[in-house]
Short mmCIF file of N, CA and C in Angstrom, two decimals:
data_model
loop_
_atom_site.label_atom_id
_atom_site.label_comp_id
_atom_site.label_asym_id
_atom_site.label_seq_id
_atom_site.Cartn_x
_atom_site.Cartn_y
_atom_site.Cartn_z
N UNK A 1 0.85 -1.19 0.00
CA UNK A 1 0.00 0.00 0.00
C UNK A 1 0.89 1.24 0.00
N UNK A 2 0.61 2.41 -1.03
CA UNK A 2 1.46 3.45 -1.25
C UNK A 2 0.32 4.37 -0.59
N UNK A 3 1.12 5.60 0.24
CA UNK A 3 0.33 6.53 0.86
C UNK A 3 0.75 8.12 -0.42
N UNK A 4 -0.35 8.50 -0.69
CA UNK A 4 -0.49 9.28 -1.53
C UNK A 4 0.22 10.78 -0.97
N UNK A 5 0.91 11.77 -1.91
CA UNK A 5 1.81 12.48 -1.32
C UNK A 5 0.88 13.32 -2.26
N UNK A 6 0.98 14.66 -0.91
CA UNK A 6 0.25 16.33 -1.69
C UNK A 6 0.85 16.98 -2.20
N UNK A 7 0.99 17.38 -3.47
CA UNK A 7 1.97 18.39 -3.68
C UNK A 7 1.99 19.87 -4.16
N UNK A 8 1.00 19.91 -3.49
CA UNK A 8 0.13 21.38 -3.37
C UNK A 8 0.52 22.34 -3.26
N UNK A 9 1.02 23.48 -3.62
CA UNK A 9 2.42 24.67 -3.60
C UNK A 9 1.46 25.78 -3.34
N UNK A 10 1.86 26.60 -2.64
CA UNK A 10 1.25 28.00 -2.74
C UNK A 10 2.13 28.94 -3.15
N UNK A 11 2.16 29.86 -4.07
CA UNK A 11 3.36 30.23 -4.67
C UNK A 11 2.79 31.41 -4.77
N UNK A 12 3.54 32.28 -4.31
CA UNK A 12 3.92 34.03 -4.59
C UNK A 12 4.45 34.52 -6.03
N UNK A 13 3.93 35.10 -7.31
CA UNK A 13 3.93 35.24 -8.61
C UNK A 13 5.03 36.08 -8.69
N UNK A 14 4.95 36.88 -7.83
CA UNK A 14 6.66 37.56 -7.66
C UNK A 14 8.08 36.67 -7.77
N UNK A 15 7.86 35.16 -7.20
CA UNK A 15 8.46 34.56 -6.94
C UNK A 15 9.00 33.77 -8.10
N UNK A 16 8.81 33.88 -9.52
CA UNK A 16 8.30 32.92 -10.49
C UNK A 16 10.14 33.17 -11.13
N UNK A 17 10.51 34.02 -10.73
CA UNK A 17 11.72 34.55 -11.39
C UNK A 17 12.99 34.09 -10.22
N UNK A 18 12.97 33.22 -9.43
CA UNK A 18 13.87 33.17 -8.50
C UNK A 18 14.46 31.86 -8.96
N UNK A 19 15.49 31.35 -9.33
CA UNK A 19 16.25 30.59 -9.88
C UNK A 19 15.69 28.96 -9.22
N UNK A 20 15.82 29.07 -7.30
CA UNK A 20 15.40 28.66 -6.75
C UNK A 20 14.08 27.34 -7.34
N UNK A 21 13.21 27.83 -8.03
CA UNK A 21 12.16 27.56 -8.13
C UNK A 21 12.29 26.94 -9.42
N UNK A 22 13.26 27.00 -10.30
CA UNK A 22 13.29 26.34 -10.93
C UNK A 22 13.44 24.56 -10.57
N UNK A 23 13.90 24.44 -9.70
CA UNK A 23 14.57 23.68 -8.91
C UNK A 23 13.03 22.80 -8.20
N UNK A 24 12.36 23.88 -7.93
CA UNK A 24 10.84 22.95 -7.33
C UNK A 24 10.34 22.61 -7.87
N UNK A 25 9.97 23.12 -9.02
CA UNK A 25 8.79 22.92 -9.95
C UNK A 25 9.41 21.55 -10.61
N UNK A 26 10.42 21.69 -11.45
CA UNK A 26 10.41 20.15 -11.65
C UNK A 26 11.16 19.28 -10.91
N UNK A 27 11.80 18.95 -9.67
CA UNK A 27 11.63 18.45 -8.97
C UNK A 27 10.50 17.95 -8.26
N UNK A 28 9.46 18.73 -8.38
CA UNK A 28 8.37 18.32 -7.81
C UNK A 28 7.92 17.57 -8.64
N UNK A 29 7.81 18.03 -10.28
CA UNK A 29 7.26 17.18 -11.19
C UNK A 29 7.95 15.97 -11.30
N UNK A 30 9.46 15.53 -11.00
CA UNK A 30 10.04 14.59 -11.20
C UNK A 30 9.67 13.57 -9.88
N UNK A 31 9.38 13.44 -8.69
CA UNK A 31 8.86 13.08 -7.54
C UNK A 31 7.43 12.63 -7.83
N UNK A 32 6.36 13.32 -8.28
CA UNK A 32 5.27 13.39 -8.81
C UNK A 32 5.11 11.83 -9.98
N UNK A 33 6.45 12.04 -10.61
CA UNK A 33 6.53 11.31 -11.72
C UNK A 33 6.92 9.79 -11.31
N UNK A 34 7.90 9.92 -10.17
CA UNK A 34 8.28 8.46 -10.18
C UNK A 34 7.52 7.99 -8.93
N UNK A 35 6.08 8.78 -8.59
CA UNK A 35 5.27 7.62 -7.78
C UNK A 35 3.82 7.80 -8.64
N UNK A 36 4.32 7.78 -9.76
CA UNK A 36 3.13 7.22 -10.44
C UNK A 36 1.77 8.55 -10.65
N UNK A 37 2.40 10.06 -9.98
CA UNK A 37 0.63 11.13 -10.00
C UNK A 37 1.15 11.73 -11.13
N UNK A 38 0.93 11.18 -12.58
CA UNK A 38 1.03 11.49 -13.67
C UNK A 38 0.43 12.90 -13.84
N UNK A 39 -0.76 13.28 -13.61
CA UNK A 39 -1.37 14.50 -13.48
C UNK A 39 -0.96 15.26 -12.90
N UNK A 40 -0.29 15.00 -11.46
CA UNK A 40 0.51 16.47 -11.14
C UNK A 40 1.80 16.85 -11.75
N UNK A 41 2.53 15.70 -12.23
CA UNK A 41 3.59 15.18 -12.47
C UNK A 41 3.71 16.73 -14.21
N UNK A 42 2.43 16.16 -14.39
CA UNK A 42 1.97 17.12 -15.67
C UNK A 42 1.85 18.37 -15.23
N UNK A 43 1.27 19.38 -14.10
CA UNK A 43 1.16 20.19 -13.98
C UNK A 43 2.33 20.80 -13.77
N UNK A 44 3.23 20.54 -13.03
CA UNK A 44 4.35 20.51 -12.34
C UNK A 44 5.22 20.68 -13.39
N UNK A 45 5.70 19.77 -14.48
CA UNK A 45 6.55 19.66 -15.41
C UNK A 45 5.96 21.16 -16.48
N UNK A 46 4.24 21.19 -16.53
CA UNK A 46 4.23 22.67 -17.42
C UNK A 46 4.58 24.01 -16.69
N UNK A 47 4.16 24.19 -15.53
CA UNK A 47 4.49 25.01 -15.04
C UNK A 47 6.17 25.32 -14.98
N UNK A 48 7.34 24.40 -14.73
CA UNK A 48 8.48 24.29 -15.22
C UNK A 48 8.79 25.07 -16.19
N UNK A 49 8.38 24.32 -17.37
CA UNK A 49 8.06 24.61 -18.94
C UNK A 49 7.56 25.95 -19.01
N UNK A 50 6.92 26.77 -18.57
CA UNK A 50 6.35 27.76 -18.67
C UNK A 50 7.80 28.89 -18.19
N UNK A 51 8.22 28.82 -16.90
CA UNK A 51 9.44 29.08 -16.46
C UNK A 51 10.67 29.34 -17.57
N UNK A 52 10.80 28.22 -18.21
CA UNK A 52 12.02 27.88 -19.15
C UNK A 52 11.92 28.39 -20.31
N UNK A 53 10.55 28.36 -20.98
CA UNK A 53 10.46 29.14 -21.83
C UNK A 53 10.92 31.01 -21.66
N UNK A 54 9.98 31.25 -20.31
CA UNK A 54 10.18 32.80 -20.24
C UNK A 54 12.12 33.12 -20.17
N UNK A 55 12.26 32.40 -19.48
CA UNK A 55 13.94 32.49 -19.29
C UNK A 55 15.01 32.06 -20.67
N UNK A 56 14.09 31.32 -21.62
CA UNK A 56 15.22 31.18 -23.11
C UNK A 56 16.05 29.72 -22.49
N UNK A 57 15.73 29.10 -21.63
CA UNK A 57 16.22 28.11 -21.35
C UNK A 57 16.23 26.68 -22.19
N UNK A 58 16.81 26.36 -22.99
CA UNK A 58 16.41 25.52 -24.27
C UNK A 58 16.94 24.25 -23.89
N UNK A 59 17.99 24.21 -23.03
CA UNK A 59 17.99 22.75 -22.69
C UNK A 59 16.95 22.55 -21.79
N UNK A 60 16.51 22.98 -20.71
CA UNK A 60 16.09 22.52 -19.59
C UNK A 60 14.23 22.32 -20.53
N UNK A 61 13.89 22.96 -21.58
CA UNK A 61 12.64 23.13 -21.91
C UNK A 61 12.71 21.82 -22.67
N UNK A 62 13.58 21.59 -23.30
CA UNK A 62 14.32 20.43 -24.33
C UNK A 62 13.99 18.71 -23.04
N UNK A 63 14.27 18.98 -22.08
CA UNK A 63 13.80 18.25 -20.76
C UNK A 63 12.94 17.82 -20.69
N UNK A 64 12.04 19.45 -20.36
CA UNK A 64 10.60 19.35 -19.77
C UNK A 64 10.03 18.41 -20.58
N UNK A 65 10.17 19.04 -22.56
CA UNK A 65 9.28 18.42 -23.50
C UNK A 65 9.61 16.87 -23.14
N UNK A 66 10.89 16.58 -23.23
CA UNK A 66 10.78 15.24 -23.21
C UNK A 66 9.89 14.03 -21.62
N UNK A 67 9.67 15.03 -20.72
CA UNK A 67 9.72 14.50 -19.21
C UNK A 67 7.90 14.22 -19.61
N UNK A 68 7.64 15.54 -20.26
CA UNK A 68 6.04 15.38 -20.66
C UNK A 68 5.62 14.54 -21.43
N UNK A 69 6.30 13.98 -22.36
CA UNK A 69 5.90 13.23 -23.23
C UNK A 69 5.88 11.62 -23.01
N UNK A 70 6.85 11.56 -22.05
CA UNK A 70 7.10 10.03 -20.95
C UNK A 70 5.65 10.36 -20.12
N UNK A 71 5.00 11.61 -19.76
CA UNK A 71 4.07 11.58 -18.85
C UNK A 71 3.10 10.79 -19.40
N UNK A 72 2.88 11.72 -21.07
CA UNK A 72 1.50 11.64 -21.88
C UNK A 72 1.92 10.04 -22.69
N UNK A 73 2.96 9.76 -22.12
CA UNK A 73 2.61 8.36 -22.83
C UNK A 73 2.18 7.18 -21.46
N UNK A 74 2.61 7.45 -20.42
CA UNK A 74 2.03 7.04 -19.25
C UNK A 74 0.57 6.79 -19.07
N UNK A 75 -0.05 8.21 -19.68
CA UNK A 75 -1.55 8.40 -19.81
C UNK A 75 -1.88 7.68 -20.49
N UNK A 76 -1.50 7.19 -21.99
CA UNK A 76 -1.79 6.26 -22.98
C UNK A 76 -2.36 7.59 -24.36
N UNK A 77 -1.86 9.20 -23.67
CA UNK A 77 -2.49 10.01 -24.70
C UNK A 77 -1.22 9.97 -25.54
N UNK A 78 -1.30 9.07 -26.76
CA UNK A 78 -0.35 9.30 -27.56
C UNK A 78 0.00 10.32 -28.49
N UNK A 79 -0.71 10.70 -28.99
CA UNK A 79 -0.59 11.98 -29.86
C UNK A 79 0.23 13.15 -28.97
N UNK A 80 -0.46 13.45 -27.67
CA UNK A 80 0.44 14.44 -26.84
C UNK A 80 1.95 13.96 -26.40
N UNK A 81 1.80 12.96 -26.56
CA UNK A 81 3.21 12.19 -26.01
C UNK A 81 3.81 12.73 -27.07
N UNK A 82 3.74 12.27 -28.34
CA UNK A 82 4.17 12.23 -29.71
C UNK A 82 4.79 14.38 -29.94
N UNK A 83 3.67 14.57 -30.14
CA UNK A 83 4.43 16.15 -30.26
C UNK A 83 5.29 16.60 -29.16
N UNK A 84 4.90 16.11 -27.47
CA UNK A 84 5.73 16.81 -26.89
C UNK A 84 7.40 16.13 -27.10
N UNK A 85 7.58 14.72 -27.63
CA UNK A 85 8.71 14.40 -27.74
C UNK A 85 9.56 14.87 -29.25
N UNK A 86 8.61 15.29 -29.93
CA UNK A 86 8.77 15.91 -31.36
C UNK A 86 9.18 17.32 -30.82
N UNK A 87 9.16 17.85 -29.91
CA UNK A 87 9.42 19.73 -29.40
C UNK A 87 10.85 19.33 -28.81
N UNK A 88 10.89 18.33 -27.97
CA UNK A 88 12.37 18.09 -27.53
C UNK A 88 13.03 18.00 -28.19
N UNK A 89 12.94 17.05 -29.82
CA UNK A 89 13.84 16.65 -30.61
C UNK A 89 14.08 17.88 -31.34
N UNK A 90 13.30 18.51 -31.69
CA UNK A 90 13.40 19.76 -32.47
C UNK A 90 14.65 20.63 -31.78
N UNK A 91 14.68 20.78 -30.56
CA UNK A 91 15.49 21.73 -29.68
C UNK A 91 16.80 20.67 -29.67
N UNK A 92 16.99 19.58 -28.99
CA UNK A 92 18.04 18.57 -29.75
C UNK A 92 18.67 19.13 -31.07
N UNK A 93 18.36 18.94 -32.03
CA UNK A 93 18.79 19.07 -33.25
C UNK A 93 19.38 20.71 -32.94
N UNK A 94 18.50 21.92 -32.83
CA UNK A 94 18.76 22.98 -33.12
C UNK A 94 20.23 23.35 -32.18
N UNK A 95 20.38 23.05 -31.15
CA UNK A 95 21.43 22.83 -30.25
C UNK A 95 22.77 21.70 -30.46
N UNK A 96 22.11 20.99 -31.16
CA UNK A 96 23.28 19.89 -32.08
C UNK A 96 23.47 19.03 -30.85
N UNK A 97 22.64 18.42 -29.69
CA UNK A 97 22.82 17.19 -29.05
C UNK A 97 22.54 15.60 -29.68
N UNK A 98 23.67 15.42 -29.57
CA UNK A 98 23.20 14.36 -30.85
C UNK A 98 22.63 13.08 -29.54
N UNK A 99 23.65 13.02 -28.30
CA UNK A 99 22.94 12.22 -27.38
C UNK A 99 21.77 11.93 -26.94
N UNK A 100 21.14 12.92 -26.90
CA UNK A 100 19.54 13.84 -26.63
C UNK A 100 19.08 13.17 -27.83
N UNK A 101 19.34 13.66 -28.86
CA UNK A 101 18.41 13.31 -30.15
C UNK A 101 18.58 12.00 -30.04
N UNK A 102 19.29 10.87 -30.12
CA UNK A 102 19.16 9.51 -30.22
C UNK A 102 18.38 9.05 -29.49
N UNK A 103 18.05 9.52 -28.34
CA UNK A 103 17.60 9.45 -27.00
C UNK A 103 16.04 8.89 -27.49
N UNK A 104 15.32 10.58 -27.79
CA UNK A 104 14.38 10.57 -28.09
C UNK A 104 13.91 10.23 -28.91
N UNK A 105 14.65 10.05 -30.68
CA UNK A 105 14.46 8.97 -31.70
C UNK A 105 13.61 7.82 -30.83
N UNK A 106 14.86 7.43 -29.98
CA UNK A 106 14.37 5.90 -29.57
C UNK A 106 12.98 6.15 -28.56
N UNK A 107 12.92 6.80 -27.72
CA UNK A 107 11.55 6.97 -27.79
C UNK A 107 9.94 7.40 -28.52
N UNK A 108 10.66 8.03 -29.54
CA UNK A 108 9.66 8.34 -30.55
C UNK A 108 9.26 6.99 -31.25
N UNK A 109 10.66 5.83 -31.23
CA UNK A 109 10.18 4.43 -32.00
C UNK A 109 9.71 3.69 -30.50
N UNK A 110 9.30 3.61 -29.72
CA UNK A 110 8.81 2.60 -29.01
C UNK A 110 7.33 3.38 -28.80
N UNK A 111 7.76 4.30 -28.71
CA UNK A 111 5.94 5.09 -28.93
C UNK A 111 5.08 4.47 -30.53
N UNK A 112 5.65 4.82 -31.00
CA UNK A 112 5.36 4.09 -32.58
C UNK A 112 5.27 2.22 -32.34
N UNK A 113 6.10 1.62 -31.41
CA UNK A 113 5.67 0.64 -31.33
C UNK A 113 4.72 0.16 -30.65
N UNK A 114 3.86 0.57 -29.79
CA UNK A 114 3.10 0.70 -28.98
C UNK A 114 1.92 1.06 -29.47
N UNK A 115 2.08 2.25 -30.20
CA UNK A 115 0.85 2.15 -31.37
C UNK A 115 0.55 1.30 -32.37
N UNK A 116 1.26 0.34 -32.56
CA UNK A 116 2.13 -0.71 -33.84
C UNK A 116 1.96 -0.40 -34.81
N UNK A 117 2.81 0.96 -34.63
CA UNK A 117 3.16 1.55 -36.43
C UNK A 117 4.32 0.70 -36.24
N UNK A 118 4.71 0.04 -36.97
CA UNK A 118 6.29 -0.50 -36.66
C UNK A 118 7.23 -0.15 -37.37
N UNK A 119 6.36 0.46 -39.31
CA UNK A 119 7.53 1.01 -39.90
C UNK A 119 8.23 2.20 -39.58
N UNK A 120 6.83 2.93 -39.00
CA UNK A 120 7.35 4.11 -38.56
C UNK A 120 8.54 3.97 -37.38
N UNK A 121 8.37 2.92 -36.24
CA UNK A 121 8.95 2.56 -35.24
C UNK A 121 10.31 2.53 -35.56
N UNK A 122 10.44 1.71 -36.65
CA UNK A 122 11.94 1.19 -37.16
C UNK A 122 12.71 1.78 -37.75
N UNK A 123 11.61 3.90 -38.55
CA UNK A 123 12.33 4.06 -38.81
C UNK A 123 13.24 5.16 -37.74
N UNK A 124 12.63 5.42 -36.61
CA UNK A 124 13.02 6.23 -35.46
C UNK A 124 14.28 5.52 -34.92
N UNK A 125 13.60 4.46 -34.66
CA UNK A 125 14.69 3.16 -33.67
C UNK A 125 16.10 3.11 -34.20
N UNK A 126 16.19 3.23 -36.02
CA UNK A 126 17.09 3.25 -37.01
C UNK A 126 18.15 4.39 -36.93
N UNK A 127 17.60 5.17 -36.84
CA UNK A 127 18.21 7.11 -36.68
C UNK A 127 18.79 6.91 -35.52
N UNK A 128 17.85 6.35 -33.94
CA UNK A 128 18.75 6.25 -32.86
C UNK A 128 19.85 5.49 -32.81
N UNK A 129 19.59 4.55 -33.74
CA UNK A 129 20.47 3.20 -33.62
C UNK A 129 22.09 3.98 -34.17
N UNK A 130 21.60 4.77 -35.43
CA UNK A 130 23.08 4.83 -36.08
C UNK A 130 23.94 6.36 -34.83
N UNK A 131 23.26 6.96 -34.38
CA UNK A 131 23.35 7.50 -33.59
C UNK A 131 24.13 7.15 -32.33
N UNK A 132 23.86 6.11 -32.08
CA UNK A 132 24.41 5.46 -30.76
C UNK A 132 25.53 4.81 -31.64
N UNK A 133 26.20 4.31 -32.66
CA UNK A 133 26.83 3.90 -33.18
C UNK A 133 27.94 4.99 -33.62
N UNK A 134 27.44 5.64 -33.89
CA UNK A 134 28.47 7.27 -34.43
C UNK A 134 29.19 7.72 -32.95
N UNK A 135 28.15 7.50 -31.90
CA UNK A 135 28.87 8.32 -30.07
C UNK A 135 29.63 7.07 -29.53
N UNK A 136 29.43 5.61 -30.16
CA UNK A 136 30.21 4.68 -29.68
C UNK A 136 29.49 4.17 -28.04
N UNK A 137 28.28 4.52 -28.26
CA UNK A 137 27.15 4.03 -26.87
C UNK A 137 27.07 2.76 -27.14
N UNK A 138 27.63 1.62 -26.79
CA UNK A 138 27.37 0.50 -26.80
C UNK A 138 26.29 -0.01 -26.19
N UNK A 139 26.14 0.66 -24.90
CA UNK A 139 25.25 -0.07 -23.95
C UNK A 139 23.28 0.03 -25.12
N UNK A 140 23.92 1.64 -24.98
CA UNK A 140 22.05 1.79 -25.82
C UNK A 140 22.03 0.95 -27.01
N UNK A 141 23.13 1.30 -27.92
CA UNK A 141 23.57 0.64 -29.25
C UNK A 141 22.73 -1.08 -28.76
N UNK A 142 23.26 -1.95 -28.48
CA UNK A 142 22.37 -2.81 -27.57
C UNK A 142 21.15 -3.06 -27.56
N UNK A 143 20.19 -2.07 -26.72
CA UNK A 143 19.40 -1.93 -26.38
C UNK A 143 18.37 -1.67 -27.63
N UNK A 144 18.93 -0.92 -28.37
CA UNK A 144 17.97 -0.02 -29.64
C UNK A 144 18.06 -1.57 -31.01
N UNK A 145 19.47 -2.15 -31.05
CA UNK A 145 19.00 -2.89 -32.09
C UNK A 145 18.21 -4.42 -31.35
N UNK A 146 18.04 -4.65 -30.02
CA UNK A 146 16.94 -5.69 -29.48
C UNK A 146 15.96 -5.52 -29.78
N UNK A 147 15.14 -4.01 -29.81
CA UNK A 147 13.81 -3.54 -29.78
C UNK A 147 13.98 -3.49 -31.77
N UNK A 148 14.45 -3.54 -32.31
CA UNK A 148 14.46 -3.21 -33.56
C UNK A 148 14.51 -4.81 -34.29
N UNK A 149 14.67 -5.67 -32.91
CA UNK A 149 15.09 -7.17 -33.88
C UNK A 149 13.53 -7.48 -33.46
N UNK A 150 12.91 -7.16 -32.20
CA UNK A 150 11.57 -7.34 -32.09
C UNK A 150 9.98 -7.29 -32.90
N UNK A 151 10.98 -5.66 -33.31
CA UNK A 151 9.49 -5.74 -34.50
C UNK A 151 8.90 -6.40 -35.74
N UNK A 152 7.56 -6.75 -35.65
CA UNK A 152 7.43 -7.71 -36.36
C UNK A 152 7.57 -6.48 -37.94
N UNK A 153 7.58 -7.89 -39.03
CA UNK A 153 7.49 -6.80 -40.33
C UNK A 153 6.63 -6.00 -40.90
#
């Protein structure tokens, strides 16, 4: 039996600019996230997002998108999953993380597998794959061509 945690903030709007708080908001959303309150987990991670944007913060928003899109696929809302991991990759690319981008490739193909698009899956999984092959990531390298030997044709 898990006892349910509040994470109820009362927040001063003055306050929205204090570095500090960057620090709560998704922390809170990340806490939120790994006991399962997907919904606050969501509020928490936009409100973040909202933060990061005003500040030009492109990795940490590059994050959020991706933290949201693990949420909205939690939910089973795939389409929201889908664009918010499509906003991360976008910021990936524009920033030239190629780690990041493989990252999310490979989540963009297990999302696709899950929907059982599979070509689409394989061709995400593919991009991450050569990706992890170019940074010399063995471990993911691994990981990405198992899920890629999985899909059916």
């Amino acid at each position: 039996h898990r006892s349910k945690v509040s994470f109820h903030m009362h927040l001063d709007v003055n306050i929205l600019h204090h570095p500090i708080l960057y620090c709560t908001q998704a922390g809170t959303a990340i806490v939120a996230h790994e006991l399962q309150e997907f919904e606050e987990a969501r509020r928490y991670y936009q409100e973040a997002l909202a933060i990061y944007i005003e500040c030009g913060d492109r990795d940490e928003q590059a994050i959020t998108y991706y933290n949201l899109g693990m949420v909205a696929q939690e939910l089973q809302e795939f389409e929201e999953s889908r664009r918010n991991y499509q906003q991360a990759l976008a910021i990936y690319i524009e920033c030239g993380d190629r780690d990041e981008q493989a990252i999310t490739y490979q989540a963009l193909g297990m999302l696709a597998e899950v929907e059982e698009n599979y070509a689409e899956a394989r061709v995400y999984l593919q991009t991450a794959l050569e990706i992890y092959v170019e940074n010399k990531d063995e471990y993911r390298e691994a990981i990405a061509r198992k899920v890629l030997e999985r899909l059916p044709e």
